[in-house]
Coordinates of C-alpha atoms and ligand atoms in Angstrom, one line a residue:
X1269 CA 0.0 0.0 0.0
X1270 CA 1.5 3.3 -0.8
X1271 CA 0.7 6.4 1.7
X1272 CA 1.1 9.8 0.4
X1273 CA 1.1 13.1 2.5
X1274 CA -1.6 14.8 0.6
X1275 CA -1.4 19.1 1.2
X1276 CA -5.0 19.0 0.7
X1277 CA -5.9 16.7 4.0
X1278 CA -2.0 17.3 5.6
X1279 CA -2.3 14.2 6.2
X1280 CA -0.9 10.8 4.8
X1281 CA -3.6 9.2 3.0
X1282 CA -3.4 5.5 1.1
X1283 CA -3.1 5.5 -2.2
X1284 CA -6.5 4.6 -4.5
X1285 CA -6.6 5.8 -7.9
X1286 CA -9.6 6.5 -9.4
X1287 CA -9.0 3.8 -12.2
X1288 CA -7.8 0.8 -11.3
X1289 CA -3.6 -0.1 -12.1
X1290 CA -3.6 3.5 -13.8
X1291 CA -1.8 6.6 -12.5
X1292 CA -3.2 10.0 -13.8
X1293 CA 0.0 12.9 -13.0
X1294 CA 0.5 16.0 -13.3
X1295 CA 3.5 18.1 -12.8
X1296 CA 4.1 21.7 -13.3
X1297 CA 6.7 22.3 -15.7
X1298 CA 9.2 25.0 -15.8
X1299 CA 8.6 28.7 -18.0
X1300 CA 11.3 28.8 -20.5
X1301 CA 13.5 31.7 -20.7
X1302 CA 16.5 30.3 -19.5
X1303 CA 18.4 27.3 -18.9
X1304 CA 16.9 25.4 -16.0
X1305 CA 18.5 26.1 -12.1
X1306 CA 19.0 23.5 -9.9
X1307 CA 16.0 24.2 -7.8
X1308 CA 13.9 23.5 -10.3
X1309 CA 15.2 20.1 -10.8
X1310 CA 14.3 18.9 -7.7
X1311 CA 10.7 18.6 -8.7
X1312 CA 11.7 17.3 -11.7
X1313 CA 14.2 14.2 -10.5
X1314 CA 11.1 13.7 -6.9
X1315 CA 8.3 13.5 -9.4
X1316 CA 10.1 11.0 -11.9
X1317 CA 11.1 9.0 -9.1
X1318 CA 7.3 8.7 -8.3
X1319 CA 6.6 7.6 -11.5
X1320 CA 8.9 4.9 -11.6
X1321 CA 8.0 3.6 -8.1
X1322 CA 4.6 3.4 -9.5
X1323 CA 5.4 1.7 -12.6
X1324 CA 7.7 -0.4 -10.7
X1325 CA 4.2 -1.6 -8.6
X1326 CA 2.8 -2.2 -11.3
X1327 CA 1.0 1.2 -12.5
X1328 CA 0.2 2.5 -15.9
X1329 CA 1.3 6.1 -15.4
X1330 CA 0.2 8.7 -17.4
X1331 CA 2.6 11.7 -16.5
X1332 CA 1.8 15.1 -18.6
X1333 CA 4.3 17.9 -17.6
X1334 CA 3.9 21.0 -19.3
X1335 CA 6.0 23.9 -20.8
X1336 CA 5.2 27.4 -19.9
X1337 CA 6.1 29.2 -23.5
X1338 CA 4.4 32.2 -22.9
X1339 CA 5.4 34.3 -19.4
X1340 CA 5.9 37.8 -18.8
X1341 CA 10.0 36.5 -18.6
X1342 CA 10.2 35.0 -21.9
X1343 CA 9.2 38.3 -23.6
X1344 CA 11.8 40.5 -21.5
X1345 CA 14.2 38.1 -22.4
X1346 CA 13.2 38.0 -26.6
X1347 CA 13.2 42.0 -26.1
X1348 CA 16.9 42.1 -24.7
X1349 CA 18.1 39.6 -27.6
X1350 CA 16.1 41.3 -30.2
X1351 CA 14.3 38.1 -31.0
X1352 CA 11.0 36.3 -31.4
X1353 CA 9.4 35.0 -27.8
X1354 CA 9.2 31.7 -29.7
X1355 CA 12.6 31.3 -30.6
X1356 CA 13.9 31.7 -26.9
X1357 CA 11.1 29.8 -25.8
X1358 CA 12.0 26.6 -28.2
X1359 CA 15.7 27.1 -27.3
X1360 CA 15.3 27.1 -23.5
X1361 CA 12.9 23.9 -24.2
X1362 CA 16.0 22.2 -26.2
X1363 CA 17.9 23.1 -23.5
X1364 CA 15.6 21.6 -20.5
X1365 CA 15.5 18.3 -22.7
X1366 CA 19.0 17.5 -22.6
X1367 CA 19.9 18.4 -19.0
X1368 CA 16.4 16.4 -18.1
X1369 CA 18.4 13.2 -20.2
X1370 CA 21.4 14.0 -18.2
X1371 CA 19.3 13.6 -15.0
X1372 CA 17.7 10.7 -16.4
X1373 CA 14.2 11.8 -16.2
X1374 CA 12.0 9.8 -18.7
X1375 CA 10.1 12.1 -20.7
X1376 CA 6.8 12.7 -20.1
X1377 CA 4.1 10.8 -21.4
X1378 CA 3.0 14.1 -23.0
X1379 CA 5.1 17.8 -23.0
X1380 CA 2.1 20.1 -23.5
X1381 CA 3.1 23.5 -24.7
X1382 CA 1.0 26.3 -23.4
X1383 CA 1.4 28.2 -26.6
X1384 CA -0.4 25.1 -28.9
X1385 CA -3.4 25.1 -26.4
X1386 CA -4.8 28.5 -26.3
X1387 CA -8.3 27.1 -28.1
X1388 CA -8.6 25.1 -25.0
X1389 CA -8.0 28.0 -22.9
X1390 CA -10.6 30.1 -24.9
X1391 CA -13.2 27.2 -24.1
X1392 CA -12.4 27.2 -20.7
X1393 CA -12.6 31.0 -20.1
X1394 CA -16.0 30.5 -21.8
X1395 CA -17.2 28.1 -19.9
X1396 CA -16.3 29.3 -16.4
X1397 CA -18.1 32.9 -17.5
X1398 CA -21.2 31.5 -18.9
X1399 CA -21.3 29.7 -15.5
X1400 CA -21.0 33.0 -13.3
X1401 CA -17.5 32.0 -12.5
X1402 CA -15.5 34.6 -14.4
X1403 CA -16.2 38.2 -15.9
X1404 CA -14.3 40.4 -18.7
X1405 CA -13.9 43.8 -17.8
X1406 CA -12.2 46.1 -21.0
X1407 CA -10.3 43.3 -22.2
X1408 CA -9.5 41.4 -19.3
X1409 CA -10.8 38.0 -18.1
X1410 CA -11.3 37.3 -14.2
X1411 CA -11.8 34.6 -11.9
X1412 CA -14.4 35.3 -9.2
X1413 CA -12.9 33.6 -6.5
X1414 CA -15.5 34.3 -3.3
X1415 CA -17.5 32.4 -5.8
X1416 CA -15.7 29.3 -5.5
X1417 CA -16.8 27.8 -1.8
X1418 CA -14.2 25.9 -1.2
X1419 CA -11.4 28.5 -2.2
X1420 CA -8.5 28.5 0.0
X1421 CA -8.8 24.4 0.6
X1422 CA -5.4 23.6 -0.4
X1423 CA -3.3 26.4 1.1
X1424 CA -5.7 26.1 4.0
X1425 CA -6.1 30.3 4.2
X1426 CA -9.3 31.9 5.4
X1427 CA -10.4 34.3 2.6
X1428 CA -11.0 37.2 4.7
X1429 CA -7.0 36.8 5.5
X1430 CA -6.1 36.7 2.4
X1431 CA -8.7 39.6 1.5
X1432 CA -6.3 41.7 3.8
X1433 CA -3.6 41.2 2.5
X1434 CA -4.6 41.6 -1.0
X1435 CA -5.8 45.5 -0.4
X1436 CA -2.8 46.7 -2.2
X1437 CA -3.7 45.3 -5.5
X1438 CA -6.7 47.8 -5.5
X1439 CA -4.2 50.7 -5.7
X1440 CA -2.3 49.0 -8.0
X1441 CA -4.5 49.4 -11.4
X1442 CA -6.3 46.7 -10.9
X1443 CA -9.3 48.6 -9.8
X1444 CA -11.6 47.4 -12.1
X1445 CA -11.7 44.0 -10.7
X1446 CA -14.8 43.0 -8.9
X1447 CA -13.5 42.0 -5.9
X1448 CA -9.6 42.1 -4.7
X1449 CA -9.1 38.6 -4.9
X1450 CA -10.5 37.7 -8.1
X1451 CA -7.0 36.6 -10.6
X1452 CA -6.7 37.4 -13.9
X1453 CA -7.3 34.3 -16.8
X1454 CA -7.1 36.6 -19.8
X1455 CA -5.1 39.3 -20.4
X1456 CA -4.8 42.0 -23.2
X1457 CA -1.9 42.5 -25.3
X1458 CA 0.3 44.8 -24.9
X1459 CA 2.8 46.2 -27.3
X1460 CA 5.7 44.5 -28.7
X1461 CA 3.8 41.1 -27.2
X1462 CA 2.8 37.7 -28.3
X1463 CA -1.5 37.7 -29.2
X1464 CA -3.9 35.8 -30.1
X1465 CA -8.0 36.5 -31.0
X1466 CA -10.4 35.6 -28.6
X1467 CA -14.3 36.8 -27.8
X1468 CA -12.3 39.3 -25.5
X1469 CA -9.8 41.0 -27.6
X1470 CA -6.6 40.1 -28.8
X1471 CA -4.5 38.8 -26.0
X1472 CA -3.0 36.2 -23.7
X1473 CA -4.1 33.6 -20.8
X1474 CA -3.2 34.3 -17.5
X1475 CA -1.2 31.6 -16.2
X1476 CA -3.6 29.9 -13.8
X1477 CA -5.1 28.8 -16.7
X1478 CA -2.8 26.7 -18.6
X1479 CA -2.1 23.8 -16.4
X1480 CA -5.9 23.3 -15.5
X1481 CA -6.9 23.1 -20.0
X1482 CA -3.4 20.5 -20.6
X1483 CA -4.4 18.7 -17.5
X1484 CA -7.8 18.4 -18.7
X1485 CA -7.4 17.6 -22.4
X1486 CA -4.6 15.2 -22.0
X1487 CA -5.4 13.2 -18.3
X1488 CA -9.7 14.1 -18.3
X1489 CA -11.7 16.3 -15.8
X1490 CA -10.7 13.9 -12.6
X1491 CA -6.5 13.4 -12.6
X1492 CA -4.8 11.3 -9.3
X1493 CA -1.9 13.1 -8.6
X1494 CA -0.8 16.7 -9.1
X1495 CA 2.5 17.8 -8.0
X1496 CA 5.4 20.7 -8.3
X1497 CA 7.3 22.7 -5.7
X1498 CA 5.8 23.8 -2.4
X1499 CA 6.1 27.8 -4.0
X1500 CA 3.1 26.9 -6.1
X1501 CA 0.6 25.7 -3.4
X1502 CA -0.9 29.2 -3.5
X1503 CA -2.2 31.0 -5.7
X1504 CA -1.1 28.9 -8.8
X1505 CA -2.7 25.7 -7.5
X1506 CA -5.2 26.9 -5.4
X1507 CA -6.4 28.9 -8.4
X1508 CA -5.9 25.9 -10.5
X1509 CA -8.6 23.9 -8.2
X1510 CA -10.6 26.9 -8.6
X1511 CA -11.0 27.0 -12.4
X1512 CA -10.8 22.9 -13.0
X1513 CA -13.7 22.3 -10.5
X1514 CA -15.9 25.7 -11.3
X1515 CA -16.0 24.1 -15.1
X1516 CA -16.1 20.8 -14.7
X1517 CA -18.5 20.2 -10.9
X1518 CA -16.0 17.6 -9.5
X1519 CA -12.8 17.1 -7.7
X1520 CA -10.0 18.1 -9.9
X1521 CA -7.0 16.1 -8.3
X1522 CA -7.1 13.6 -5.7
X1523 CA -3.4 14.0 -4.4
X1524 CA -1.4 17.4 -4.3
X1525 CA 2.4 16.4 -3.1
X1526 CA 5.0 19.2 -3.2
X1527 CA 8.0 19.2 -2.5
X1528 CA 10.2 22.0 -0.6
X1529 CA 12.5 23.8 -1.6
X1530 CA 16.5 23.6 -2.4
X1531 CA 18.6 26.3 -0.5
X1532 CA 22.4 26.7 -1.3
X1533 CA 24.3 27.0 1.8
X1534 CA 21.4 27.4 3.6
X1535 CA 20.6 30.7 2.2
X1536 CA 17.9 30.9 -0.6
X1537 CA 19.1 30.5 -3.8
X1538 CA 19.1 34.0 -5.7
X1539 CA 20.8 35.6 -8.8
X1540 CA 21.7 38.8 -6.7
X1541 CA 22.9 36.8 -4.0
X1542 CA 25.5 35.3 -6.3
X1543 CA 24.4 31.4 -5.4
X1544 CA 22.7 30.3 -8.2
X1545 CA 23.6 27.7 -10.4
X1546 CA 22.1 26.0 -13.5
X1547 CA 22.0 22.6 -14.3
X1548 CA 24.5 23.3 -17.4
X1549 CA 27.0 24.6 -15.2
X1550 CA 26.7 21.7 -12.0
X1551 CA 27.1 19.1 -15.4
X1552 CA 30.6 20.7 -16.4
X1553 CA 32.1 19.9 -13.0
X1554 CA 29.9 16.5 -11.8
X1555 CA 28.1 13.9 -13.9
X1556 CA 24.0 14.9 -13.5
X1557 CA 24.1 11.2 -12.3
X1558 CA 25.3 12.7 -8.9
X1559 CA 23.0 15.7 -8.6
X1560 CA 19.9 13.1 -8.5
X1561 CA 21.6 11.3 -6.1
X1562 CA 22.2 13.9 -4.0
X1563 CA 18.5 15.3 -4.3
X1564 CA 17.2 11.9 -3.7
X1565 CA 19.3 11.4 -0.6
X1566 CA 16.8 14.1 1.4
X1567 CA 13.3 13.4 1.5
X1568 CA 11.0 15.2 -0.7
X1569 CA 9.4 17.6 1.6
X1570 CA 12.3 18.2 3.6
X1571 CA 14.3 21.4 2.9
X1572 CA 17.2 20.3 1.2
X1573 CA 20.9 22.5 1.2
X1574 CA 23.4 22.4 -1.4
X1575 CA 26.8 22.6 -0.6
X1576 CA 30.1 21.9 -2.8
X1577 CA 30.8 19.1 0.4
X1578 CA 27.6 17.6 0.1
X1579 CA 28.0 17.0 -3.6
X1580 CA 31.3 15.3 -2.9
X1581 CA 30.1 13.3 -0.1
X1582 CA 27.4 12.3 -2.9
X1583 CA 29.9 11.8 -5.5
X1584 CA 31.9 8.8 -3.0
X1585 CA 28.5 7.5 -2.2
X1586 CA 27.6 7.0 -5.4
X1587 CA 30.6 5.3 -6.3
X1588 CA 30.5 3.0 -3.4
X1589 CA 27.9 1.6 -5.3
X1590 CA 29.1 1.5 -9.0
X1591 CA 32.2 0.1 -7.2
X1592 CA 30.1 -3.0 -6.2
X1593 CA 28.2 -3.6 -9.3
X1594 CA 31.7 -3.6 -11.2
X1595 CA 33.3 -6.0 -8.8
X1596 CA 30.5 -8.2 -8.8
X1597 CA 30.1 -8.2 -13.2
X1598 CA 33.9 -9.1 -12.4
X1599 CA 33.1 -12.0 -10.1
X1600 CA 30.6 -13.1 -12.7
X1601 CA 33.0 -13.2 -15.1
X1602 CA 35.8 -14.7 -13.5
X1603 CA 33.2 -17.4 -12.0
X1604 CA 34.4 -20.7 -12.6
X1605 CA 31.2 -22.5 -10.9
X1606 CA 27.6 -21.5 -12.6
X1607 CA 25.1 -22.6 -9.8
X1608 CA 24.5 -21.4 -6.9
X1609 CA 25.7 -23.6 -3.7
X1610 CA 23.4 -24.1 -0.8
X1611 CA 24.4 -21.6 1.4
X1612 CA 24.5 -18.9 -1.6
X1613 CA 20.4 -19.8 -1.9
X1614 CA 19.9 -19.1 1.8
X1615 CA 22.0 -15.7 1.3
X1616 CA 20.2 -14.5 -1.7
X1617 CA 16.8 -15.3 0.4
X1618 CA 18.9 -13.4 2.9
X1619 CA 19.2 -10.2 1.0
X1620 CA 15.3 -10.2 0.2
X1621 CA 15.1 -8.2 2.8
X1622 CA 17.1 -5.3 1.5
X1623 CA 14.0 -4.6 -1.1
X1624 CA 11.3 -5.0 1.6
X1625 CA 13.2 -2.3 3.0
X1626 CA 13.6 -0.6 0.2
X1627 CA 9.5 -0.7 -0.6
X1628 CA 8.3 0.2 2.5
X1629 CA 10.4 2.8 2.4
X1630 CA 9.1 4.1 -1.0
X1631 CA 5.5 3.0 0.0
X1632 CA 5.7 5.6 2.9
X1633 CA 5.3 8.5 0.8
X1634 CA 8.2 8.4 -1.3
X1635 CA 10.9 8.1 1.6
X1636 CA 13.7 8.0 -1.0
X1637 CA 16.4 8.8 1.8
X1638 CA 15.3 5.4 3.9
X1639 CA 14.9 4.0 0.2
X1640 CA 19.0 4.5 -0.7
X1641 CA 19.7 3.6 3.3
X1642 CA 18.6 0.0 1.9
X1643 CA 20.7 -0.2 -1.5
X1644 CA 23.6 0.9 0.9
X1645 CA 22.5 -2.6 2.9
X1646 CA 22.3 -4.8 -0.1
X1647 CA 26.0 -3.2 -1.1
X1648 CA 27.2 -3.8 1.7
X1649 CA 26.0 -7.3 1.9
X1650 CA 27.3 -8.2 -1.5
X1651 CA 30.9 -6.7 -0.5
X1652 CA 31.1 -9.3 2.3
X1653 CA 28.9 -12.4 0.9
X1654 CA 30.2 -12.2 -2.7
X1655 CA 33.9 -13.3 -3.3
X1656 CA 36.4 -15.2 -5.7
X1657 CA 35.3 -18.5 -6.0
X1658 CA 31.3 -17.6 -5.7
X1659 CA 29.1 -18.9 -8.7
X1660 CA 28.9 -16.9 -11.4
X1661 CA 24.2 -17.2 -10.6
X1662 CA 25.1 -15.6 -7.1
X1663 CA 27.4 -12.6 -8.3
X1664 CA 25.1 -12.0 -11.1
X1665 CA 21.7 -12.3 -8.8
X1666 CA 23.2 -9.7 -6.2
X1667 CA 24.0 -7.1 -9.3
X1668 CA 20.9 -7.4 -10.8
X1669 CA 19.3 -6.9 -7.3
X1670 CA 21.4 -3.9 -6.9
X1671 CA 20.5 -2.5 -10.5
X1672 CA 17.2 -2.8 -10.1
X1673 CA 16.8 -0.8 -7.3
X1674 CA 18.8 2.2 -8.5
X1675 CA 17.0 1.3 -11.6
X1676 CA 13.5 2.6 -9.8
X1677 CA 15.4 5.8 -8.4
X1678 CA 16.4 6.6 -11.7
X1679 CA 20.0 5.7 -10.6
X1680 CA 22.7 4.3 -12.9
X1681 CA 24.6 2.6 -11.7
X1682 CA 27.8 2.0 -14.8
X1683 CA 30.4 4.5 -14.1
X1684 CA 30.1 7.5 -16.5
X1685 CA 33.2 7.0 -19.4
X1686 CA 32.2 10.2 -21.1
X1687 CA 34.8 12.5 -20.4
X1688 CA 33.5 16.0 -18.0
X1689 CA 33.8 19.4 -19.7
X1690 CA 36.1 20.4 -16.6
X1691 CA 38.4 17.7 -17.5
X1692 CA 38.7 18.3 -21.4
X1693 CA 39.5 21.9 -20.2
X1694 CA 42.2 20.5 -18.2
X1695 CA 43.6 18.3 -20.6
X1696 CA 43.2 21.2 -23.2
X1697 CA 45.6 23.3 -20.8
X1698 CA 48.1 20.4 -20.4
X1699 CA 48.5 20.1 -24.1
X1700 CA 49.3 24.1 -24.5
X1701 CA 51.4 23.8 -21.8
X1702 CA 53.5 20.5 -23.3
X1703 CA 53.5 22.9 -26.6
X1704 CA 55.7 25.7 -25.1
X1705 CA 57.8 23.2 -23.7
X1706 CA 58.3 21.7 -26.9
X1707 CA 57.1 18.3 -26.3
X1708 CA 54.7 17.7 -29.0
X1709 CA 54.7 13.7 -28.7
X1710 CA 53.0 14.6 -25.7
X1711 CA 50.5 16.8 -27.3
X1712 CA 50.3 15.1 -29.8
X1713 CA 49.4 12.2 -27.7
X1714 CA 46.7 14.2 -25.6
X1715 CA 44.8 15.8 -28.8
X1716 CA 44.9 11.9 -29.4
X1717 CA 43.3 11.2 -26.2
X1718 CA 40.5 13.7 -26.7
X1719 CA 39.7 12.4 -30.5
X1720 CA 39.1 9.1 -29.4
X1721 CA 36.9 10.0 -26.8
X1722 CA 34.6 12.1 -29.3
X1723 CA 36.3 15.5 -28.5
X1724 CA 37.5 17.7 -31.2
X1725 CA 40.0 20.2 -31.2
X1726 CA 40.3 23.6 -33.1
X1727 CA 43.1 26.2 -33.2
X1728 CA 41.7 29.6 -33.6
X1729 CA 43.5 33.2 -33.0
X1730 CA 41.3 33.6 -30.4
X1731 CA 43.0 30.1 -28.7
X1732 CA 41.7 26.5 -28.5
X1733 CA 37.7 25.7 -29.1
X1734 CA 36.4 22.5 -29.1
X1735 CA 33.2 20.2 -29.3
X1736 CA 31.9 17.1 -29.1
X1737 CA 31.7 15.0 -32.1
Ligands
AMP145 P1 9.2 28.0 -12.4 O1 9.9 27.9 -13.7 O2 9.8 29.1 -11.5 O3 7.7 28.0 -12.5 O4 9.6 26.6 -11.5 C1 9.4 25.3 -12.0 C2 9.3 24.4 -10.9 O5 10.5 24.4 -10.1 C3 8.2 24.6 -9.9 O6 7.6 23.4 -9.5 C4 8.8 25.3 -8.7 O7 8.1 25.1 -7.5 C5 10.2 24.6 -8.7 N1 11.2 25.3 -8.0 C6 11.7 26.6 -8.3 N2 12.7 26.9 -7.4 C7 12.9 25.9 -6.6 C8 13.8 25.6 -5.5 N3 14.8 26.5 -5.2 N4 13.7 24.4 -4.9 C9 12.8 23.5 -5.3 N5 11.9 23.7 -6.3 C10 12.0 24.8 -7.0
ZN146 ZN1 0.7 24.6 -13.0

């Protein structure tokens, strides 16, 4: 039975889905106008991990994660660059997709882009003002929240709280809104921005908006699970809730899990407080294999700090284990018995206990930490039970055991061959420096090195460039 905290209930609550051996997810995705950070990979690597625990028990999962294409960010950005919103937008998606493979998050069953579902969005908007639910004022769309009962049931705020706190927004030119709390689901264009026709004018959705249509068209009216970070709880979900069930009369998602956020040495992560790194730049100095480790070595709603240490304590950890997989391929090969003996049956029934472990873990809402406390028992037991002269069944039982596991956490476990950027650079300076000393055999020799591992070499004026075959 799998137990999930559910921010709906704060509570943890079995796992039923509404159809039976099918998983219905969705995940907010990231707005494109950049390359990805590292904080917003942890939602990324927590919620792939769910999916594979549930396909691992057996689930059909149906996982939709979107891509915001359209955001107030993108534009600024295609202004500064003198370039089209879409051609940022695609690049930064490109970009996502290849550190997402370097994580080794399986793609989503379906990558909506908010830009390709705006007819939804239209029909949506309709819908929610023919019920009473929204109103257009000059242009602009907006949600009537007090009209949604339940409003504030997942951030579990009292209305008239958060009526307070909104009062500024009435000075702010948004005046013409019926009531302070009442969120925007179409906007007008503005100069210089992306449009599109609708019964309102020309404009754009709010954002709210998006995630409720793609969940909708490509999971149905009723989904299982919804998840993203814990930043998102309120108002994008809450408004989320708000729209799905004012159009469609029933419970949108069963399950909201969110998971908390990642600080860099203990202070929030922040462009102007000079601690923020993207994915790109963690993969130049540490194979992405390392950065999910690390991420799934906290639990998912636990804070979670990033430190240069803590990535090196990750990095030996990890190796422990692709240490033992290696020896034991090795025993397997050097095996001269095939069978297993006696006593190796009773320790391979032994070491069944590693993936109880392991899946009660999991079961108790995604407890990844407790979950890699067991692989580090099962290593541990292979280090001492498997040896030279064990059968070539036992070694290859134990490394399958320990494969599979890491398997489900998205964890490979062969040790990366590819060479790091940091350590082309480095080679790259040896080889200039072996130049001015005259010994070109030796840089000969390294260019060599670099060629046969895929890396190519250019002299320009400017210095030395190269790229990957
Ligand atoms: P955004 O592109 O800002 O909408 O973020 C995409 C996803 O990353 C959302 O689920 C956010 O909650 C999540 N996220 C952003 N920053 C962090 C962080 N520092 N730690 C964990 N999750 C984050
Ligand atoms: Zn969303």
């Amino acid at each position: 039975m799998i137990r999930i905290y559910n921010t709906l209930s704060k509570k943890k609550e079995e796992f039923i889905p509404l159809e039976e051996g099918k998983v219905r997810m969705y995940v907010c995705g990231p707005t494109v106008y950049n390359f990805i950070h590292i904080g917003n990979a942890r939602p990324m690597i927590v919620f792939d991990t769910v999916r594979r625990y549930m396909e691992h028990k057996g689930y059909e999962v149906n996982f939709v994660s979107n891509f915001t294409d359209v955001d107030d960010k993108i534009i600024k950005k295609a202004n500064e660059e003198g370039v089209s919103a879409d051609e940022i937008s695609s690049r930064y998606i490109a970009e996502c997709k290849k550190d997402m493979e370097g994580m080794n998050i399986m793609p989503a069953t379906t990558h909506p882009l908010a830009t390709q579902e705006i007819d939804g969005m239209i029909e949506m908007i309709s819908i929610l003002i023919e019920k009473g639910y929204a109103y257009a004022v000059n242009g602009t769309v907006y949600f009537r929240t007090r009209r949604f009962e339940t409003y504030g049931k997942l951030s579990h705020k009292n209305l008239d709280d958060l009526q307070g706190g909104n009062r500024s927004l009435l000075v702010s030119g948004e005046d013409e809104k019926e009531d302070s709390l009442d969120f925007v689901l179409w906007k007008p264009k503005k100069e210089g921005e992306p449009y599109w026709v609708s019964p309102w004018g020309e404009g754009r959705p709010g954002w709210h908006i998006e995630c409720s249509v793609m969940s909708r068209k490509y999971l149905g009216e009723q989904i299982d699970i919804h998840g993203g970070g814990e930043d998102l709880v309120f108002p994008h979900h809450e408004n989320e809730i708000a729209q799905s069930e004012a159009c469609s009369g029933s419970v949108f998602a069963r399950y909201w899990m969110h998971n908390a956020f990642l600080n860099i040495d203990n202070r929030k992560m922040s462009k102007s407080l000079g601690n923020f790194f993207t994915v790109r730049e963690i993969s130049e100095k540490y194979d992405l294999q390392i950065l999910r480790f690390f991420m799934l070595n906290a639990h998912y709603r636990s804070p979670l700090n990033f430190s240069a240490e803590l990535m090196e304590a990750s990095k030996n950890a990890l190796e422990r284990v692709q240490t033992a997989v290696d020896n034991l391929k090795y025993l397997a090969e050097c095996a001269a018995t095939e069978e297993l003996s006696a006593q190796e049956s009773e320790s391979i029934k032994e070491s069944e206990v590693f993936e109880s472990d392991f899946d009660r873990a999991m079961d108790d809402d995604f407890n990844t930490a407790d979950a890699i406390a067991a692989v580090f028992d099962l290593v541990k037991f292979a280090n001492t039970h498997a040896k030279e002269g064990s059968s070539r069944s036992f070694a290859q039982t134990l490394c399958g055991k320990i494969q599979s596991l890491c398997d489900i956490l998205g964890i490979i476990t062969e040790k990366k061959a590819e060479l790091l950027d940091t350590e082309i650079e480095g080679l790259i300076e040896e080889r200039q420096a072996a130049r001015k000393a005259k010994d070109f055999s030796r840089a000969d020799e390294i260019r060599n090195l670099l060629l046969e591992k895929g890396i190519i070499l250019e002299d320009t004026r400017e210095g030395v460039k190269w790229k990957r075959a």
